[in-house]
Coordinates of C-alpha atoms and ligand atoms in Angstrom, one line a residue:
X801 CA 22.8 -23.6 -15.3
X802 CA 24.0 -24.3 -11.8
X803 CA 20.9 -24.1 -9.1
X804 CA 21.5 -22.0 -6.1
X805 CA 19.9 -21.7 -3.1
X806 CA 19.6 -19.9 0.0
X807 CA 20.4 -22.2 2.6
X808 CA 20.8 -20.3 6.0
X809 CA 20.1 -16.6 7.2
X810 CA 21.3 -15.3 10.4
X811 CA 19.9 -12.3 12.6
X812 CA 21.9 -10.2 15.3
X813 CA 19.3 -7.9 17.3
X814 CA 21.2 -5.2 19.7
X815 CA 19.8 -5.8 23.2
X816 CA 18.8 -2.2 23.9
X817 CA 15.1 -1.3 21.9
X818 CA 13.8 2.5 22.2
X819 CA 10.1 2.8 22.4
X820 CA 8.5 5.6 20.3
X821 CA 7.2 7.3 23.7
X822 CA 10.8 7.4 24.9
X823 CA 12.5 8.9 21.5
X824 CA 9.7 11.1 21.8
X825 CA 10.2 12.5 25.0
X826 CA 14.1 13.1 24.5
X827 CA 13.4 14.4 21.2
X828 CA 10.7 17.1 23.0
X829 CA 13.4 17.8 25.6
X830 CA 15.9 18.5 23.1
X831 CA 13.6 21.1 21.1
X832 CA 12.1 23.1 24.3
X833 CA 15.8 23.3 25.5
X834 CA 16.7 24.2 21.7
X835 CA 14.2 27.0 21.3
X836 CA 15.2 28.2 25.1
X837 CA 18.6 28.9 24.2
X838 CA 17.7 30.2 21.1
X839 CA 14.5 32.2 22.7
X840 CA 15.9 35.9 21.4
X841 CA 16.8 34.8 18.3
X842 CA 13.1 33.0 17.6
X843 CA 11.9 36.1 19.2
X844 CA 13.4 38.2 17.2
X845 CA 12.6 36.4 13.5
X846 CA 15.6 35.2 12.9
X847 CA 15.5 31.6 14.0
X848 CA 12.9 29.3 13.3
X849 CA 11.3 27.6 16.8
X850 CA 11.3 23.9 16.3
X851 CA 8.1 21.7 16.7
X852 CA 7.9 18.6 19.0
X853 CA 7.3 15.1 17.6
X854 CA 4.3 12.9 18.6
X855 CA 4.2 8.9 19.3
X856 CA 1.3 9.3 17.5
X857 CA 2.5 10.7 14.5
X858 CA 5.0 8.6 14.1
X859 CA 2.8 5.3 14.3
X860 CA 0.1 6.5 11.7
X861 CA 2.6 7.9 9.3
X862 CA 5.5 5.0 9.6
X863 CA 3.4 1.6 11.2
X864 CA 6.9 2.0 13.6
X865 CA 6.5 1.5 17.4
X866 CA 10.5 0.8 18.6
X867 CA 13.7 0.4 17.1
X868 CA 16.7 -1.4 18.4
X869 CA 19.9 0.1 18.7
X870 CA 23.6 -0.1 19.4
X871 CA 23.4 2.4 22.3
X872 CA 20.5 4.3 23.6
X873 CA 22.0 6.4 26.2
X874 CA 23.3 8.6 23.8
X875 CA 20.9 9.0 21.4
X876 CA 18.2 9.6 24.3
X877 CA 20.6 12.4 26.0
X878 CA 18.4 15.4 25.1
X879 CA 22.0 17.4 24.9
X880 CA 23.9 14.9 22.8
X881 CA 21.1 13.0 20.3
X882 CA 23.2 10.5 18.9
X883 CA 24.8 7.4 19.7
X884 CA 27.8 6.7 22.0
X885 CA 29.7 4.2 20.4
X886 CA 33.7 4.3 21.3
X887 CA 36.4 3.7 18.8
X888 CA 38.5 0.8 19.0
X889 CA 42.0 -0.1 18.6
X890 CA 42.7 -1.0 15.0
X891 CA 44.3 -4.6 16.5
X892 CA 40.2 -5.1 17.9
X893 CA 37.4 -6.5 16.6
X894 CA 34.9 -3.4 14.5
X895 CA 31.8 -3.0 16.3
X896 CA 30.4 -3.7 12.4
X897 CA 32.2 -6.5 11.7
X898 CA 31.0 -7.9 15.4
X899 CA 27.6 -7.8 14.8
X900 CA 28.2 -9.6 10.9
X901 CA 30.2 -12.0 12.7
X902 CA 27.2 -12.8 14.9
X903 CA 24.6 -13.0 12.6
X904 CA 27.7 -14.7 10.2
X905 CA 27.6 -17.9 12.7
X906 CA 23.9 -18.3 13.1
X907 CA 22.8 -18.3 9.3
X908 CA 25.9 -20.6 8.7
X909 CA 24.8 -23.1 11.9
X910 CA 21.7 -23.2 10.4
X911 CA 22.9 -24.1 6.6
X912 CA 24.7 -26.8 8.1
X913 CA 28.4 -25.3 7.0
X914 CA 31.3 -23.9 8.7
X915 CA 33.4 -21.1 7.9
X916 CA 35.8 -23.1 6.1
X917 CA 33.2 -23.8 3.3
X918 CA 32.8 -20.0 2.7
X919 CA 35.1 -19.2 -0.5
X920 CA 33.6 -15.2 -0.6
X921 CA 31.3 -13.0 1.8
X922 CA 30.0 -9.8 0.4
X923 CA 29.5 -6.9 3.4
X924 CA 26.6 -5.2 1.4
X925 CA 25.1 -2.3 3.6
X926 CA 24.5 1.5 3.7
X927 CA 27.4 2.4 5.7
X928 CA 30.5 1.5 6.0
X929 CA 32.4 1.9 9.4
X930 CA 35.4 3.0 7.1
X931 CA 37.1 3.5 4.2
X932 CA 39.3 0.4 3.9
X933 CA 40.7 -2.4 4.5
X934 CA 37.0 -4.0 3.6
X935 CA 34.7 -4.6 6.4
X936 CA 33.9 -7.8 4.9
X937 CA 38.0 -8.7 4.5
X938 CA 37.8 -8.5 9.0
X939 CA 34.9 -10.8 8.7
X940 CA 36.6 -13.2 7.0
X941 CA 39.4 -12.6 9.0
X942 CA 37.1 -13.3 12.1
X943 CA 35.5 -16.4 10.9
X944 CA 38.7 -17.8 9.3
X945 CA 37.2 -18.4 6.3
X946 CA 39.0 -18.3 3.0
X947 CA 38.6 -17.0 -0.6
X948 CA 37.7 -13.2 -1.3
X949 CA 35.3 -10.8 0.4
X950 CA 34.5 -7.5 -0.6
X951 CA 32.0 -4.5 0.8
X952 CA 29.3 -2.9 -1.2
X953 CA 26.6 0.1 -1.2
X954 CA 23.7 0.4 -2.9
X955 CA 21.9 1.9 0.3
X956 CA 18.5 0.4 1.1
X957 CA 19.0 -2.6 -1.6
X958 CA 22.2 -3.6 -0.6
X959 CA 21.4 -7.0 0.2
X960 CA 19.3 -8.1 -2.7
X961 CA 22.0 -6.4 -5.0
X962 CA 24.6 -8.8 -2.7
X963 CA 22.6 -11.5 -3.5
X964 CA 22.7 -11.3 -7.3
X965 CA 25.8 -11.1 -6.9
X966 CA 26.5 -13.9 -4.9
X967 CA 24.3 -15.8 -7.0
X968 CA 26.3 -14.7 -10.1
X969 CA 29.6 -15.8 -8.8
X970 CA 28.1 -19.1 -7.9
X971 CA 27.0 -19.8 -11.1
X972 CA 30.4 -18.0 -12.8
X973 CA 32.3 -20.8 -10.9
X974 CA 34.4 -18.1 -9.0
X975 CA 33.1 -19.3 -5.3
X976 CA 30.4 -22.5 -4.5
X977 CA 29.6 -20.8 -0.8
X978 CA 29.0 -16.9 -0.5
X979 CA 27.9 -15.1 2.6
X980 CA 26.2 -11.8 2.5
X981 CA 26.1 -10.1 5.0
X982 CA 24.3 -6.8 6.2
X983 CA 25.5 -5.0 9.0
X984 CA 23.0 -2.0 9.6
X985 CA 24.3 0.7 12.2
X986 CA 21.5 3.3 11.0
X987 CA 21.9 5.3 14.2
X988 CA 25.0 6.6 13.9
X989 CA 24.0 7.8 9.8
X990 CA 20.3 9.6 11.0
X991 CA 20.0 13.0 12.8
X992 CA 17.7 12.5 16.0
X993 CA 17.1 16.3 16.2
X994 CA 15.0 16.3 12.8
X995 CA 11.5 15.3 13.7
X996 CA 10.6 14.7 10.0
X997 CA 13.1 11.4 10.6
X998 CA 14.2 10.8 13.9
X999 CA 12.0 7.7 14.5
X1000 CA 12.6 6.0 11.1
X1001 CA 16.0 3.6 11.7
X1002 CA 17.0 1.2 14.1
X1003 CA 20.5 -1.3 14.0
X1004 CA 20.7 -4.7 13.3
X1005 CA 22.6 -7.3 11.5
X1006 CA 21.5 -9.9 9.0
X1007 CA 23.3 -12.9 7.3
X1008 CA 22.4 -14.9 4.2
X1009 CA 24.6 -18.2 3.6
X1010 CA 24.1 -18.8 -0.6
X1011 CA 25.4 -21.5 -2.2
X1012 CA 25.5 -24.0 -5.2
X1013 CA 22.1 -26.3 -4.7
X1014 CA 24.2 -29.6 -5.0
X1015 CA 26.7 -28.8 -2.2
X1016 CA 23.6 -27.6 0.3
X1017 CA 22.8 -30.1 2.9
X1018 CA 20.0 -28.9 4.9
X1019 CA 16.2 -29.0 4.7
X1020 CA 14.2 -26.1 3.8
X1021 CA 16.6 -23.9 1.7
X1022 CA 15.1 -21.6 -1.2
X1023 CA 16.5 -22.0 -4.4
X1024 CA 16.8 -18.6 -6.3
X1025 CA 14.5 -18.4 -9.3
X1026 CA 15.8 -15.2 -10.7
X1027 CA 17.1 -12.3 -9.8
X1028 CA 16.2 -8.6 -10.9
X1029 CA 18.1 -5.2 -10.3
X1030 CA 17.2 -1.4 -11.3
X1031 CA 18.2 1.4 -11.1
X1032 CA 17.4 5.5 -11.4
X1033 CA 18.8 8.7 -10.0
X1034 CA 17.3 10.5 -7.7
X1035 CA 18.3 12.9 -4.4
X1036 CA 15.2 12.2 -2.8
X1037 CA 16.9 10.1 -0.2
X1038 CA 20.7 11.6 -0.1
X1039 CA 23.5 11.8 2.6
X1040 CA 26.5 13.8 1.4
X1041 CA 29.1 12.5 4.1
X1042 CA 32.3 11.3 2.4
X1043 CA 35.9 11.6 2.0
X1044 CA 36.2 14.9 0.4
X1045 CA 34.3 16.8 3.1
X1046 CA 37.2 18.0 4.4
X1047 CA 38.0 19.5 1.3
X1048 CA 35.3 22.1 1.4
X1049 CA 35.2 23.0 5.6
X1050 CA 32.3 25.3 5.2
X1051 CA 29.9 22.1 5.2
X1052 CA 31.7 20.0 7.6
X1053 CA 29.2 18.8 10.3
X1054 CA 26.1 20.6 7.9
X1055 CA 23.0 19.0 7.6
X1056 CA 23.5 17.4 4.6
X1057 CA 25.8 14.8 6.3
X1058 CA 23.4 12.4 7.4
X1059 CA 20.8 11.1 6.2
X1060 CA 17.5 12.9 4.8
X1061 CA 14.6 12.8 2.3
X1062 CA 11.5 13.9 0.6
X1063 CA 9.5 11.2 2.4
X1064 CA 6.2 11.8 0.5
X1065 CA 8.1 12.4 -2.8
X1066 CA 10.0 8.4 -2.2
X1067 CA 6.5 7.8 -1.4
X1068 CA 4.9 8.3 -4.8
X1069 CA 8.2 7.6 -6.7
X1070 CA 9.4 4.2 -5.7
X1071 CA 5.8 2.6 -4.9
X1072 CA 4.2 2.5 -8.2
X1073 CA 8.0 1.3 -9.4
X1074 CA 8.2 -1.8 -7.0
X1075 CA 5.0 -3.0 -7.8
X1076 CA 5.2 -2.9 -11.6
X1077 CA 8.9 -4.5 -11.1
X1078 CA 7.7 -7.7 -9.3
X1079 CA 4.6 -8.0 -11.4
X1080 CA 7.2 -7.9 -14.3
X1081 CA 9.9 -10.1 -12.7
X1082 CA 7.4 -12.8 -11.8
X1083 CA 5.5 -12.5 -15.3
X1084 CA 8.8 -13.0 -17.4
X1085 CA 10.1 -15.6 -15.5
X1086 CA 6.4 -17.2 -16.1
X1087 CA 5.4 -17.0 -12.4
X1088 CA 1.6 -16.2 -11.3
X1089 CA 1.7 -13.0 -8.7
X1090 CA -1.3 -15.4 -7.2
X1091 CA 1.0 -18.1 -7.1
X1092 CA 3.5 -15.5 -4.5
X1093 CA 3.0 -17.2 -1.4
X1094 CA 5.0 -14.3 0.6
X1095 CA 6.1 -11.2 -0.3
X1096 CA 9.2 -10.2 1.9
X1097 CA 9.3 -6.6 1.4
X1098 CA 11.9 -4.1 2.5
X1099 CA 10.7 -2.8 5.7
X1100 CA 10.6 1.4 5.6
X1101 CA 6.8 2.2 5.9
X1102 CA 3.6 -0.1 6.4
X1103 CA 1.5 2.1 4.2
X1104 CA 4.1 2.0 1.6
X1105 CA 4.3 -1.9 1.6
X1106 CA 0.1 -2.1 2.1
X1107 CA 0.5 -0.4 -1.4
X1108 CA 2.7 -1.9 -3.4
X1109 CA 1.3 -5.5 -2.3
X1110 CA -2.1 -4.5 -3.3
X1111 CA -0.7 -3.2 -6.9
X1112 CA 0.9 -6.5 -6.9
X1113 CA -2.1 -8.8 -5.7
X1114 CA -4.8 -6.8 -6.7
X1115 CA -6.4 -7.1 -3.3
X1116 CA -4.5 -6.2 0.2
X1117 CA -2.3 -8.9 1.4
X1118 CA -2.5 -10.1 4.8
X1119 CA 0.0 -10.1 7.6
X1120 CA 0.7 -13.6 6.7
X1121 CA 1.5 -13.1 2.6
X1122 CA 3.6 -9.3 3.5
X1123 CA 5.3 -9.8 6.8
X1124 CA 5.7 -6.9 9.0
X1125 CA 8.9 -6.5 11.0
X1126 CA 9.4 -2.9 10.9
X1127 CA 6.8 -2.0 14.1
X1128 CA 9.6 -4.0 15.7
X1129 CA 12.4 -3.5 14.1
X1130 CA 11.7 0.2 12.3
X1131 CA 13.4 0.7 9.0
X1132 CA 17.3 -1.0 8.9
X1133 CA 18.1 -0.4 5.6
X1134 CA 18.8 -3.1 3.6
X1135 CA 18.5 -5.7 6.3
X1136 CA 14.8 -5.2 6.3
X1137 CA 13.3 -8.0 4.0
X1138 CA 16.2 -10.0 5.3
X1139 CA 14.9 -9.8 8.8
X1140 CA 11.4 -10.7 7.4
X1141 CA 12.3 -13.7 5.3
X1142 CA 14.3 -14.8 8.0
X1143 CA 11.5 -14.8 10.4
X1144 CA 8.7 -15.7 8.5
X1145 CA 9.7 -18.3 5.5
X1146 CA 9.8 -21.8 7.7
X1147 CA 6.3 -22.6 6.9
X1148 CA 6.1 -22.9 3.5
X1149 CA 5.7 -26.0 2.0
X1150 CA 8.1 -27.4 -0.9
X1151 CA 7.3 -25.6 -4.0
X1152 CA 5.8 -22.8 -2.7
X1153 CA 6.8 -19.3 -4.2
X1154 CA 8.1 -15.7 -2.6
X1155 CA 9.7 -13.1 -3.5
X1156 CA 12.3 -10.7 -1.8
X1157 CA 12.6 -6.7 -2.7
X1158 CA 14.1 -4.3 -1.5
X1159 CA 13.9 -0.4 -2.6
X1160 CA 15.4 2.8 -1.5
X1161 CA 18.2 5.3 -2.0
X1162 CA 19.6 5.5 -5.6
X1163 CA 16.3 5.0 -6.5
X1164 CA 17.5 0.9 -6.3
X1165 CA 15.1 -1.7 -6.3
X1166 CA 16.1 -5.2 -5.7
X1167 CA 13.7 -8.5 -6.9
X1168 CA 14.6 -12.0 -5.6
X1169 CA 12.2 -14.6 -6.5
X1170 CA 12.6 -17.8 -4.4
X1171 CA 11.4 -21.3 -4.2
X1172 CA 11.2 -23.5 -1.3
X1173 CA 13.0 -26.7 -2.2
Ligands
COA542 C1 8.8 9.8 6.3 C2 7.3 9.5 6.3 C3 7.1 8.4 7.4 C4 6.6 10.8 6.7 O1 5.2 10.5 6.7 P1 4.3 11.6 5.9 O2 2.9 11.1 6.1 O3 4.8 11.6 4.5 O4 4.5 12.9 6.7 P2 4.9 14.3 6.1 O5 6.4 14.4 6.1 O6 4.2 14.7 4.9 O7 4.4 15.2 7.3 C5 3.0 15.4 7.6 C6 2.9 16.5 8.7 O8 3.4 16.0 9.9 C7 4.4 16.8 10.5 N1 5.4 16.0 11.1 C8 6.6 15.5 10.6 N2 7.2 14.8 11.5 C9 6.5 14.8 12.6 C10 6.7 14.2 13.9 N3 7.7 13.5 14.2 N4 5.7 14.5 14.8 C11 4.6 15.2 14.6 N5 4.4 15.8 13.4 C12 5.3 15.6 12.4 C13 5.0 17.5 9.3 O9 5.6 18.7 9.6 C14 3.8 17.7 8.4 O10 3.1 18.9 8.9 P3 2.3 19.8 7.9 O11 1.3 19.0 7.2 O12 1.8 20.9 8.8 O13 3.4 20.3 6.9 C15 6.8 8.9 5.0 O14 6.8 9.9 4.0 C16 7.7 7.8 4.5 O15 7.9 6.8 5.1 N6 8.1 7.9 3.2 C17 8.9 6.9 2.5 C18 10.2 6.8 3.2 C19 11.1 5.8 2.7 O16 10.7 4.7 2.3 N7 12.4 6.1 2.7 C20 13.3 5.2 2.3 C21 14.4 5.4 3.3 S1 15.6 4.3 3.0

């Protein structure tokens, strides 16, 4: 069977970063000027007062302590709470497929290649800036590569699902070089007046070049083991924006629009799953989870990833064996365990063993096992 490996990865981090402290004093802004307005109403029963958010809180609940983002005027403007970022002319570039292109050039400087050596590149995110043509089709466009590119969603795991598929096609003979890309603009999908959720995302962009092992020319490149995919209905973690909301006008702008979730209730679900999947994954593909140098886990919740590495270990892992990029970073969907095996792979010797996984909305959960070459 052909190898492939992962040969490159690429990072694009917004400039502007919002401190919990600061989210938190916009978001307590917001709600005393909320329940001011509102004051006869709460008075009077029929409107409920909302509660202000804590920096504290959000740290012992999430491990998050910032988040960068595309524009933080916006979002910190206690009478607007989201982000101000302006159309563009259809002849520009997309802010989304800017920020893929970015982190599209780094990951493929570092593999060595240029864009003409990309035959496909897979946009595989939560949110797509639009209906058609493809996000990933302006990419391409942008880079001047060739081949085919196509977008894809599976929320949360979009990039490890990417990756089997990249990996698929390599071995199918349909492309030899694949880029997948994940382009995150999480603030413009989460409601910053709900304190249950307004600290959890931040934007970013991540970049993985995969290709055929026998065409890669760099040092250091993880060849891909195996790759594992699963998936289970759920409405835990839902966000009913889409096409036919204009259809139905009575829940145009509703709640329900954006994103939201039973946070404890993902908690319990998708833990004990991701655990017993890369104990699984590793076992049937004969590797030892005490052989797993690194475990690059999606990056929503420290507790949640303390978990499932102990399930997996059978002891906690330390910082060094389950990286932590989301006190940083906060939760950026699927780009997450990107970010992390981006930033924390390089020193591991030849040989040595990881795995990537992602988990989230669907319920999807994503395995990647990976060998240094
Ligand atoms: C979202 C999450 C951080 C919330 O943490 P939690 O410990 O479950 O917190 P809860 O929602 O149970 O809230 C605990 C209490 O804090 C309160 N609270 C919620 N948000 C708050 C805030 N911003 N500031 C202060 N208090 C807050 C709640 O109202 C609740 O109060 P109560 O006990 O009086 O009802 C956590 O559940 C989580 O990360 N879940 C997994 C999420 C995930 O991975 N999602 C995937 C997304 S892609």
């Amino acid at each position: 069977m052909q190898r492939v490996v992962i040969s490159g990865t690429g990072l694009f981090t917004p400039e502007q970063s919002i401190s919990n402290d600061e989210l938190v004093t916009a978001f307590n802004a917001y709600v005393r000027r909320h329940n001011a307005e509102n004051a006869e109403a709460i008075a009077a029963g029929t409107l409920q007062a909302l509660a202000e958010s804590s920096a504290e809180f959000i740290v012992k609940a999430s491990g998050i302590q910032s988040r960068y983002v595309i524009d933080k005027t916006g979002v910190l403007d206690p009478a607007r709470m989201f982000p101000h970022i302006p159309e563009r002319p259809d002849d520009q570039l997309g802010i989304q497929a800017e920020i893929a292109v970015i982190s599209a050039r780094e990951a493929l400087a570092q593999a060595g290649k240029t864009p003409q050596d990309v035959d496909a590149i897979i946009v595989a995110c939560s949110n797509m800036q639009r209906a058609y043509p493809a996000v990933a089709i302006e990419v391409q466009q942008a880079l001047g590569a060739g081949g085919y590119a196509y977008d894809m969603n599976v929320a949360c795991s979009s990039a490890t699902f990417g990756l089997q598929a990249a990996v698929d096609a390599i071995r199918a003979g349909s492309a030899r070089c694949v880029l997948v890309v994940s382009p995150e603009i999480t603030s413009a999908h989460l409601e910053f007046r709900d304190r249950d959720c307004h600290f959890i995302f931040g934007d970013v962009a991540t970049t993985m070049v995969v290709e055929a092992a026998d065409t890669c020319t760099v040092e250091g490149a993880f060849e891909v083991l195996g790759t594992r995919l699963q998936t289970q209905f759920s409405n835990a973690i839902r966000n009913n924006f889409g096409f036919l909301n204009r259809c139905d006008e009575s829940g145009v702008g509703a709640r329900d629009k954006l994103f939201r979730q039973e946070g404890r209730k993902v908690f319990k679900e998708v833990c004990p799953m991701v655990a017993e999947q890369i104990v699984t994954h590793a076992g049937d593909a004969g590797v030892a989870v005490d052989d797993l140098k690194r475990l690059w886990l999606h990056q929503a919740n420290l507790s949640m990833n303390e978990l499932i590495a102990r399930r997996v270990l059978g002891r906690d892992a330390t910082r060094e064996e389950a990286p932590v990029i989301l006190d940083e970073y906060a939760n950026t969907s699927s780009a997450g365990s990107i970010i992390a095996f981006h930033s924390y792979r390089h020193d591991l010797a030849s040989g040595d063993l990881g795995v990537i996984c992602s988990f989230g909305a669907g319920y999807s959960i994503g395995s990647v096992l990976v060998r240094r070459c």
